[in-house]
Short mmCIF file of C-alpha atoms in Angstrom, two decimals:
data_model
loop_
_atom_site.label_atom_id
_atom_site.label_comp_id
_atom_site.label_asym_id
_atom_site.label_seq_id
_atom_site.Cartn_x
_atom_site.Cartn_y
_atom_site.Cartn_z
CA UNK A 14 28.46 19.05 17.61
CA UNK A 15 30.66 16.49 19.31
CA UNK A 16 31.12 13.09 18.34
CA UNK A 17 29.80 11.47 21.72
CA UNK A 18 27.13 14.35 22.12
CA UNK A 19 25.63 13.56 18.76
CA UNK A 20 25.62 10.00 19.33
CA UNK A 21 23.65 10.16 22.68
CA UNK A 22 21.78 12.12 21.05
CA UNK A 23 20.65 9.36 18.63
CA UNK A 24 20.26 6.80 21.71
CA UNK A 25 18.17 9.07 23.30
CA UNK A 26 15.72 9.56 20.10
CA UNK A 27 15.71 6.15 18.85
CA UNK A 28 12.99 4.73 21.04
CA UNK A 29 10.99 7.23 20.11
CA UNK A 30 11.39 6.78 16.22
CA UNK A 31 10.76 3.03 16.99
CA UNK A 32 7.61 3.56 18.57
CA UNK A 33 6.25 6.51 16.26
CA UNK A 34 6.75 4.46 13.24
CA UNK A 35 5.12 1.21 15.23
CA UNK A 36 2.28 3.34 15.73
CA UNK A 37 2.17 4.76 12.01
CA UNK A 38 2.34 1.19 11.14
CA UNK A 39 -0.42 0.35 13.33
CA UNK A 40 -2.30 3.39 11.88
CA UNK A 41 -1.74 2.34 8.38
CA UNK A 42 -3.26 -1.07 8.80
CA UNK A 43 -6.38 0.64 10.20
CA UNK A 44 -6.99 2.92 7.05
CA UNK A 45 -5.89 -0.07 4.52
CA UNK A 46 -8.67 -2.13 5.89
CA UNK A 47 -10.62 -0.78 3.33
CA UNK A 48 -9.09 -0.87 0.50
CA UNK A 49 -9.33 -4.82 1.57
CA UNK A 50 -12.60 -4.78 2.24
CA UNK A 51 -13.75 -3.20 -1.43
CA UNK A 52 -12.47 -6.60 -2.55
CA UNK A 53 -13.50 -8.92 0.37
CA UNK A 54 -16.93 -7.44 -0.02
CA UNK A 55 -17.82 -7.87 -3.87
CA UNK A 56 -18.53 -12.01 -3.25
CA UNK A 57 -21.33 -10.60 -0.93
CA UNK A 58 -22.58 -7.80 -3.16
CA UNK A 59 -22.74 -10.66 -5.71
CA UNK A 60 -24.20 -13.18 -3.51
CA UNK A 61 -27.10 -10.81 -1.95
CA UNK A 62 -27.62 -8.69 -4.87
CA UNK A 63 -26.99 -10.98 -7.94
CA UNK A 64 -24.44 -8.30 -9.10
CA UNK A 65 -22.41 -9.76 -12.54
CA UNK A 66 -18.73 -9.86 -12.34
CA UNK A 67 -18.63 -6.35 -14.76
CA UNK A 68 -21.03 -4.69 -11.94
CA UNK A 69 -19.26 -6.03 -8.99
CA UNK A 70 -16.01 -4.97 -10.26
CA UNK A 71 -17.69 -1.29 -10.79
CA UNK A 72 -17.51 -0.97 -6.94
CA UNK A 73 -13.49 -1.75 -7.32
CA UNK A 74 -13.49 1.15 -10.22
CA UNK A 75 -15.47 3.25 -7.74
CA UNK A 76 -12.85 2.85 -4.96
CA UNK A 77 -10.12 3.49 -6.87
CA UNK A 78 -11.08 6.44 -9.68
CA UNK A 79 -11.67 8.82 -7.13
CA UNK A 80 -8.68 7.76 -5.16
CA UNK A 81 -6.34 7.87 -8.19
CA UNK A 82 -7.34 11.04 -8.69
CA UNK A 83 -7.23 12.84 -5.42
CA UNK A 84 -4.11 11.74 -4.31
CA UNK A 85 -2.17 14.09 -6.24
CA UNK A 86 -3.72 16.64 -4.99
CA UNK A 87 -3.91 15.85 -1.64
CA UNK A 88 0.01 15.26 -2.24
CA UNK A 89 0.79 18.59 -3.24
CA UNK A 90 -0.89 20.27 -0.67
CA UNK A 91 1.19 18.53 2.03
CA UNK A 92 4.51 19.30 -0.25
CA UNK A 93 2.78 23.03 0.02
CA UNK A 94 2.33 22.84 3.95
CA UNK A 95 2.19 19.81 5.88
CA UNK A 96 -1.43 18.34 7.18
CA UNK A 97 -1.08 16.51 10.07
CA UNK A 98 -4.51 16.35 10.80
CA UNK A 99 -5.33 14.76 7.69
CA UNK A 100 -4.19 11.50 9.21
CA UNK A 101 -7.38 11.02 12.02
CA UNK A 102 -9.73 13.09 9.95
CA UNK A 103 -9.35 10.74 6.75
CA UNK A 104 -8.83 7.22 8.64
CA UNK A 105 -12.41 8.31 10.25
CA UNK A 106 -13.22 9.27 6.47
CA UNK A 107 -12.09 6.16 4.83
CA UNK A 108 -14.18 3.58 7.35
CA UNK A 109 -16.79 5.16 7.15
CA UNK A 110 -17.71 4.70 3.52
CA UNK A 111 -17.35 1.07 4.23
CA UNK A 112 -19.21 1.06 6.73
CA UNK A 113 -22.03 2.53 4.81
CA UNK A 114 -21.73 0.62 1.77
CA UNK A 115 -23.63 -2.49 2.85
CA UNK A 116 -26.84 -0.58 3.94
CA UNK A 117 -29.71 -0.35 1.54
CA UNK A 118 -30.13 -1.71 -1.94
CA UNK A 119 -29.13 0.80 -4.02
CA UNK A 120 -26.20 0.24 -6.31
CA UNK A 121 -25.75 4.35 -6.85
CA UNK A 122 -25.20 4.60 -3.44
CA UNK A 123 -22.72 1.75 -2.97
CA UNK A 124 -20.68 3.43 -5.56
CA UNK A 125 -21.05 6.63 -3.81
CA UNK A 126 -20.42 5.18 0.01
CA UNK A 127 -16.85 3.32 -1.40
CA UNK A 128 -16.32 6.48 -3.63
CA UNK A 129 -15.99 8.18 0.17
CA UNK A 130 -13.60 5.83 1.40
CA UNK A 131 -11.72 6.30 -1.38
CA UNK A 132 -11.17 9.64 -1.24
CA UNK A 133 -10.22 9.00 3.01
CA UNK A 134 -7.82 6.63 1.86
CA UNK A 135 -6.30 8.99 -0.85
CA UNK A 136 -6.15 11.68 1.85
CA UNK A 137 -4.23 9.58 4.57
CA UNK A 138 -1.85 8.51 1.76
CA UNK A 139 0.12 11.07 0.93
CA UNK A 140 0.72 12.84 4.29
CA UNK A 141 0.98 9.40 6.64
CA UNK A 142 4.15 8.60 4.05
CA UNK A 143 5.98 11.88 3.98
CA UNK A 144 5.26 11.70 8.26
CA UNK A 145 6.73 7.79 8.25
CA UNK A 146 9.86 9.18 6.21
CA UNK A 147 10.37 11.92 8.80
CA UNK A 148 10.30 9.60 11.51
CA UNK A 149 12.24 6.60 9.76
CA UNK A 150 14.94 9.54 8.63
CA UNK A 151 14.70 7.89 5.26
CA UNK A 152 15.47 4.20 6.38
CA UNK A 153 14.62 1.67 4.48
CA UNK A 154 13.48 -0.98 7.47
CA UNK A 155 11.49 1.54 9.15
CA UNK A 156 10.11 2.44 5.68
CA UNK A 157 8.94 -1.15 5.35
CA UNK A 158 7.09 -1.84 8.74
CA UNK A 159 5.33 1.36 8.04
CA UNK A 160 4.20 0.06 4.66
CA UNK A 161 3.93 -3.59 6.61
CA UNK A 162 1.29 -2.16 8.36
CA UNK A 163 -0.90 -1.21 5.24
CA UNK A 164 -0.49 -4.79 4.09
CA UNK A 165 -1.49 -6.14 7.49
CA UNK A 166 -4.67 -4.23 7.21
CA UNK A 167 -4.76 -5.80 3.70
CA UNK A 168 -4.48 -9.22 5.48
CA UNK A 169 -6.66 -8.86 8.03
CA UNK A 170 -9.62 -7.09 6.03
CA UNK A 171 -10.89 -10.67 4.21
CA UNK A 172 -10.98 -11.62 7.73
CA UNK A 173 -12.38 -9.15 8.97
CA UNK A 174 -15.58 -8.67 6.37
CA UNK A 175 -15.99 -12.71 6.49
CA UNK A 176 -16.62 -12.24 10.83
CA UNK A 177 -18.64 -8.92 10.30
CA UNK A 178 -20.81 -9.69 7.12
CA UNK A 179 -20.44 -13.33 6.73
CA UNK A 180 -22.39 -13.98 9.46
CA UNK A 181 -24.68 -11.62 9.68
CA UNK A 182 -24.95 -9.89 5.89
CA UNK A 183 -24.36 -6.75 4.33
CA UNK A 184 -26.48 -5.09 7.00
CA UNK A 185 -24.01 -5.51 9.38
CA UNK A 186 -21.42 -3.66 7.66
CA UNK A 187 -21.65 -0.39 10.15
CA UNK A 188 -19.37 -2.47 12.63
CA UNK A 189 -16.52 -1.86 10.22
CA UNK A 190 -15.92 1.25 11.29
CA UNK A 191 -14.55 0.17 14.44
CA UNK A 192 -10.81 0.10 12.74
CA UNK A 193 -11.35 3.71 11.97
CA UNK A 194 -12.11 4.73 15.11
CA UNK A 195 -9.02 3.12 16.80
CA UNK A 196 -6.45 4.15 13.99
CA UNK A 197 -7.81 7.56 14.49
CA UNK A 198 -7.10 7.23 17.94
CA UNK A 199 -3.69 5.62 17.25
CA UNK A 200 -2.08 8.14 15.39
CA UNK A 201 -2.20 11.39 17.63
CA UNK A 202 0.62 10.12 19.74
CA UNK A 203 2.69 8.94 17.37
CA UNK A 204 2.09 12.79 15.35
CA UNK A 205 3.32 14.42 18.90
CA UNK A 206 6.56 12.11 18.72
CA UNK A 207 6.98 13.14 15.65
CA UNK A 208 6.72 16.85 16.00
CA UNK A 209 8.98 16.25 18.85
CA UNK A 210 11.84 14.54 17.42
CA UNK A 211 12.03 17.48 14.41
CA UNK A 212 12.16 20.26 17.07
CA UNK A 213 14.70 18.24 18.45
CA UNK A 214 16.27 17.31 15.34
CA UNK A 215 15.85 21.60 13.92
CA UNK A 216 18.04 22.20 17.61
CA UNK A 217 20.55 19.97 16.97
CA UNK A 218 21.23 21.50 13.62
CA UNK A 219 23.47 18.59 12.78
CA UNK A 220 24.26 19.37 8.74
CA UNK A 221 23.33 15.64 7.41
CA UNK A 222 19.50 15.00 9.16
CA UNK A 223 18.35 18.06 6.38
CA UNK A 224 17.06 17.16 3.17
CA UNK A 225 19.36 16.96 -0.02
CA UNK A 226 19.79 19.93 -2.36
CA UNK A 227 20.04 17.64 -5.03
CA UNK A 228 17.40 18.08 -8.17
CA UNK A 229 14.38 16.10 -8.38
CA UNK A 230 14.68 13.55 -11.48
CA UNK A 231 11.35 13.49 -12.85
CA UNK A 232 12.54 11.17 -15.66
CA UNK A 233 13.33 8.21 -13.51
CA UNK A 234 10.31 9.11 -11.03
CA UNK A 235 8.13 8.76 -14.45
CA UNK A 236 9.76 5.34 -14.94
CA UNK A 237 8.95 4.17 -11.77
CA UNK A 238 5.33 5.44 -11.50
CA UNK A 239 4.86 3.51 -15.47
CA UNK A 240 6.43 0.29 -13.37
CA UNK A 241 4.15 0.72 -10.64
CA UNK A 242 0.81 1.31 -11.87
CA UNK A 243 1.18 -2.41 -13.92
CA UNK A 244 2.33 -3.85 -10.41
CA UNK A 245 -1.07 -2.17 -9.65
CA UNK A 246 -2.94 -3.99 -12.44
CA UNK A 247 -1.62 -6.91 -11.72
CA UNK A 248 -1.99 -6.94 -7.48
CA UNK A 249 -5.40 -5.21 -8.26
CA UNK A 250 -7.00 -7.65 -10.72
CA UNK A 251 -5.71 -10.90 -8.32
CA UNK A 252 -7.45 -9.39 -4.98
CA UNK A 253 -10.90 -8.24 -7.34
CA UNK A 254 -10.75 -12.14 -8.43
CA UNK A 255 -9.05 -14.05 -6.74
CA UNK A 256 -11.45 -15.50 -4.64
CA UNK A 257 -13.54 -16.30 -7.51
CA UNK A 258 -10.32 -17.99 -9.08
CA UNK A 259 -9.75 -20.51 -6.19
CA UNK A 260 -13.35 -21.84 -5.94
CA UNK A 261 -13.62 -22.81 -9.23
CA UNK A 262 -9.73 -23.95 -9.14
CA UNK A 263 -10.57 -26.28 -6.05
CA UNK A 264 -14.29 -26.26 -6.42
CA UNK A 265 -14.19 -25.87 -2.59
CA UNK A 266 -16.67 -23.58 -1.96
CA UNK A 267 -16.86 -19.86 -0.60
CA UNK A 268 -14.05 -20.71 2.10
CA UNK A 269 -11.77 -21.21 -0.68
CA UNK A 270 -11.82 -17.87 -1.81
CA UNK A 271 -11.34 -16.47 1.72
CA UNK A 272 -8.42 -17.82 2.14
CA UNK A 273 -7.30 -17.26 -1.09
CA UNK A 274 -7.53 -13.70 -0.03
CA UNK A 275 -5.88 -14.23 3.06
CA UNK A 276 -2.65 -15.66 1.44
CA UNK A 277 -2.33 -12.97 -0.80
CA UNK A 278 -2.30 -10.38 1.82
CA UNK A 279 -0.23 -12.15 4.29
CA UNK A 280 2.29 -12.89 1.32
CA UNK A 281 2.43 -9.36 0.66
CA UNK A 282 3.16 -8.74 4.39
CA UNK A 283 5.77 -10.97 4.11
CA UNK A 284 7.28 -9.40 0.79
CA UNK A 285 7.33 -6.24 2.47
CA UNK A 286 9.51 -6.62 5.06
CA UNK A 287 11.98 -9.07 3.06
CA UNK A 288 12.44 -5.90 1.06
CA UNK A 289 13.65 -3.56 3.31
CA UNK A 290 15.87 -6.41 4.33
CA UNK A 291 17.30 -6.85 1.27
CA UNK A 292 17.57 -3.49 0.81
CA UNK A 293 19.93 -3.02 3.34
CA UNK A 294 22.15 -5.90 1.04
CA UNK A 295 21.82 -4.73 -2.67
CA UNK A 296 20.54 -1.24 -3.91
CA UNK A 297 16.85 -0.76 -3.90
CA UNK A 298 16.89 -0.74 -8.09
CA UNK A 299 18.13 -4.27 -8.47
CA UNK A 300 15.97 -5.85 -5.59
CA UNK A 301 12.92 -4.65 -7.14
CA UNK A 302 13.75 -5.34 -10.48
CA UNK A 303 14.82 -9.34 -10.20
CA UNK A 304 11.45 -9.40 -7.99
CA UNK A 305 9.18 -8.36 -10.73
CA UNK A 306 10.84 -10.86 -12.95
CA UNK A 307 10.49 -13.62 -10.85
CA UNK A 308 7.07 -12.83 -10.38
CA UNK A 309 5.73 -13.24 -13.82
CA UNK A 310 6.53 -16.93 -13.15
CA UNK A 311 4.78 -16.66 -10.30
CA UNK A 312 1.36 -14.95 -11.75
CA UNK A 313 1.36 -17.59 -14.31
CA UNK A 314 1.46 -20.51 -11.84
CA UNK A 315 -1.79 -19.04 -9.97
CA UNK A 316 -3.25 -18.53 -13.52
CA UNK A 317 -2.36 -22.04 -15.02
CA UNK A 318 -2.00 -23.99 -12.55
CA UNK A 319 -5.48 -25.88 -11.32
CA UNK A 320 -6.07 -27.43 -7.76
CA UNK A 321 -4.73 -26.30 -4.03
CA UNK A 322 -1.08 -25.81 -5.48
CA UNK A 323 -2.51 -22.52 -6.80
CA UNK A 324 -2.40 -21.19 -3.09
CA UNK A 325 1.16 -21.71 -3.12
CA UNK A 326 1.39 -19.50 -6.08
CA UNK A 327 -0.57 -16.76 -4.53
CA UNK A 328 1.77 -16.45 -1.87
CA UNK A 329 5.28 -16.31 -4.13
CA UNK A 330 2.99 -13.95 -6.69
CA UNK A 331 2.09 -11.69 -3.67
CA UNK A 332 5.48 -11.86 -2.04
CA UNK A 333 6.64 -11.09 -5.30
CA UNK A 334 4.59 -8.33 -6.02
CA UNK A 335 5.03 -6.88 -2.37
CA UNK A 336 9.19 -6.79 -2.03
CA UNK A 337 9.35 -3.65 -3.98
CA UNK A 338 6.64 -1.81 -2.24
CA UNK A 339 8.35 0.14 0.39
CA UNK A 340 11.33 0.20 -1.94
CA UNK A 341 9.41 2.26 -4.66
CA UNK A 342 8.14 4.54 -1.99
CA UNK A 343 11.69 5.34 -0.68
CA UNK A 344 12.92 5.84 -4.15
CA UNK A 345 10.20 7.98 -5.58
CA UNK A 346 11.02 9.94 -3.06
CA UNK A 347 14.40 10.25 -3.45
CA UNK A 348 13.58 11.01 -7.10
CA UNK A 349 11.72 13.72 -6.34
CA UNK A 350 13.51 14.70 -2.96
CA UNK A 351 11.90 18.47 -2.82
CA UNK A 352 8.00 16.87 -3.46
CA UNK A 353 8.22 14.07 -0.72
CA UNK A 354 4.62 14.43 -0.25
CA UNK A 355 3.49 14.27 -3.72
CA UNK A 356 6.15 11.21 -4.52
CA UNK A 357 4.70 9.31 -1.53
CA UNK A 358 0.61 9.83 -2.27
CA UNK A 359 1.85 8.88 -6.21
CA UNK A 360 3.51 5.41 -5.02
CA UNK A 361 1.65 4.61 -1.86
CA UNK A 362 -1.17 5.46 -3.01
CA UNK A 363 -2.24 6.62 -6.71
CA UNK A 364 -0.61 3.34 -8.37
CA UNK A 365 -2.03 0.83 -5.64
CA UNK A 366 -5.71 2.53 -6.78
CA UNK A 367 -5.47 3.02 -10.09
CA UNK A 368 -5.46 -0.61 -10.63
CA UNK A 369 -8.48 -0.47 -9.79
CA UNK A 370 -9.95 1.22 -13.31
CA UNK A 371 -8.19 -2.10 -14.52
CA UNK A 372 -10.49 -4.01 -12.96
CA UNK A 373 -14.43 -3.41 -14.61
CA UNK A 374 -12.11 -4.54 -18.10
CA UNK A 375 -11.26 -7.96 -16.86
CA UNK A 376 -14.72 -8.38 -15.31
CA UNK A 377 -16.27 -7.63 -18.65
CA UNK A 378 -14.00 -10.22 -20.32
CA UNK A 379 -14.41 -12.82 -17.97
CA UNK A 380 -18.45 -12.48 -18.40
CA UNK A 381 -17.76 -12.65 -22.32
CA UNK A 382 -15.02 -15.85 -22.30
CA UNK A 383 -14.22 -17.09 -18.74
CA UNK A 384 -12.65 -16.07 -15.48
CA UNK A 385 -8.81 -18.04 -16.39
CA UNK A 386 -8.85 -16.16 -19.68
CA UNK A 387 -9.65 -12.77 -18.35
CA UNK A 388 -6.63 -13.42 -15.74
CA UNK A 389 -3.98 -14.40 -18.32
CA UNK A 390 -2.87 -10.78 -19.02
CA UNK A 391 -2.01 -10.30 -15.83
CA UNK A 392 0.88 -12.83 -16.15
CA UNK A 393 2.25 -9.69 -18.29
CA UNK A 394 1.95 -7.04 -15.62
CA UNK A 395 4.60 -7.47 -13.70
CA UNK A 396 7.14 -7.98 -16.78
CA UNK A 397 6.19 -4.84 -18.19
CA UNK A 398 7.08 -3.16 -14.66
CA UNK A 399 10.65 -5.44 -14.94
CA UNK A 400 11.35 -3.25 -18.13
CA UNK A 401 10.53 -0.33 -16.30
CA UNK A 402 12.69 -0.72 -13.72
CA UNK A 403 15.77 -1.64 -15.88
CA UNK A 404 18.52 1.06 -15.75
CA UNK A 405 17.19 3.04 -13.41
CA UNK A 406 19.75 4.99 -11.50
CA UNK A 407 19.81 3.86 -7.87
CA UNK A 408 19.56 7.71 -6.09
CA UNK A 409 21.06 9.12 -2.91
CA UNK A 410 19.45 9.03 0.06
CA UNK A 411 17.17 12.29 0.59
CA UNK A 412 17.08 12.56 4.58
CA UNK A 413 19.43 11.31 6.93
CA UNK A 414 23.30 9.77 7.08
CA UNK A 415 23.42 6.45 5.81
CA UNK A 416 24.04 5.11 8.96
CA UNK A 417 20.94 5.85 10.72
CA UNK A 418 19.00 3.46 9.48
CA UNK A 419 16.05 2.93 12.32
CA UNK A 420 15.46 -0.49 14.10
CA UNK A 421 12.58 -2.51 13.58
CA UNK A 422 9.49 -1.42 16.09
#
């Protein structure tokens, strides 16, 4: 093909992109919702049903076991034949677990409501990121609104459960499907840009918008996941607590914990996009490597450190922990470059959960000793993914020249 005929060609389908992967984005915020609102709903459990830290944390472990393990599956059956459709069904999945979690008494089926949305959210994982890599042709901006999004949702979900439940109790919680029902709504146009731009893309036939024929390095991919699942312990075990944390910190009441909550999701919102951009600076590798190290200063500041100043290190330890999140997805994926689907449901999704099953051990030790004690190994977390990290190869883009990095939305 031409030059000048390929270019136009790229003017004419960036617009597109830009809007599929601002509605993926937009998509994404509406399923991670509720994996915010597991956390920003334990005070209340605890509050209205005198649950102990140990139990309340049990409805983290619930949320996330089932996740951690259905994600791989639900990754390899998109690597086996993509599953579209798996993005409205399981958004509609996902809120509606959390929307049935705050009715009745019973703690059985709390477990087994949040249990549900786990498994939606484990579903929408996988497929939503190979779908956001075909759309962002592997670029590493695009790559990070799309995961901005989830973090958004992250944000917004303390928020969210504080307007819905705080004001008129756990009985009220069937109003949080309402995010489910729009992201479910959401996503079918961006899913027809998207099969659009590859039939367009499959015409063209242009030789470098195919997928690599290099090997899939398991090894590294390994390495990463080991990194990632302590970034989980450690983001994991600060949203269970946090809130907790901060009220006895400032002794400021409930609202303190809120917005303790709040800052940790915004800073990760934040983190996430100043990855991508300094992606596009230094390899992906070395970005996420010096932030996990500067992060373990940052963990033990909102450990140690008593009094408001602790917000301020909830924000750098959430920034911290949130610059390489896009950039691991975009990597595992170029690790494993022939299992997109299974890389992406592994990074986005299995070793944000699996944290999770961290949790109920903290709660148990905070019960036996106190809350600051229980949170001191998490100042280790994000060292241990540091080591993980260090030589990893920095791999070849999978999909796409290197030049065709997409726009912002």
């Amino acid at each position: 093909m031409p030059t000048t005929t390929f270019h136009s060609l790229r003017t004419s389908t960036r617009p597109p992109r830009n809007r599929a992967i601002t509605l993926l984005a937009v998509g994404h915020a509406c399923v991670d919702v509720y994996q915010g609102a597991v956390a920003a709903l334990v005070p209340f459990f605890v509050a209205e049903r005198a649950y102990t830290y140990a139990t309340a944390s049990g409805i983290v472990l619930a949320a996330s076991l089932l996740s951690s393990v259905a994600q791989p599956l639900f990754g390899a059956l998109t690597d086996r034949k993509p599953l579209p459709w798996l993005l409205p069904v399981s958004t509609l999945v996902g809120g509606l677990g959390i929307a049935l979690s705050g009715l009745g008494g019973s703690y059985t089926l709390t477990l087994l409501f949040v249990a549900v949305s786990g498994i939606g959210v484990a579903a929408y994982h996988p497929e939503s990121a190979r779908i956001a890599r075909v759309a962002s042709r592997g670029g590493h901006t695009a790559m990070s609104w799309f995961s901005l999004g989830g973090n958004l949702g992250f944000a917004f979900s303390p928020a969210l459960v504080a307007l819905v439940v705080g004001f008129g109790g756990l009985t009220m919680s069937p109003l949080l499907l309402l995010p489910a029902l729009a992201g479910s709504v959401l996503c079918l146009p961006a899913l027809r840009i998207v099969q659009r731009g590859q039939e367009a893309t499959s015409a063209a036939a242009h030789p470098t918008q195919t997928l690599t024929s290099a090997a899939d390095d398991r090894r590294s991919f390994l390495r990463l996941t080991l990194g990632v699942i302590c970034r989980s312990v450690a983001f994991t075990g600060l949203s269970t607590f946090i809130s907790f944390h901060m009220v006895q910190s400032t002794g400021w009441g409930p609202t303190a914990g809120t917005a303790a909550l709040v800052v940790l999701y915004l800073g990760g919102a934040v983190g996430t996009v100043l990855g991508g951009r300094l992606a596009e600076r230094r390899d992906r590798v070395t970005v996420v490597r010096r932030s996990y190290l500067l992060t373990v200063l940052a963990v033990a500041g909102v450990v140690l450190v008593p009094g408001p100043l602790g917000y301020l290190f909830v924000a750098l330890a959430s920034a911290g922990l949130y610059v390489p999140f896009s950039l691991q997805v975009t990597l595992a994926q170029d690790y494993l470059p022939h299992r997109v689907g299974t890389a992406g449901g592994i990074t986005l999704g299995l070793t944000v959960s699996v944290g999770g099953i961290a949790a109920p051990a903290i709660g148990l030790l905070a019960d036996a000793t106190s809350l600051r004690t229980a949170l001191i190994p998490l100042i280790a977390m994000p060292a241990l993914s540091w080591l993980a990290f260090r030589g990893l190869p920095e791999p070849a883009a999978a999909i796409g020249p290197p030049s065709e990095e997409a726009e912002s939305p």
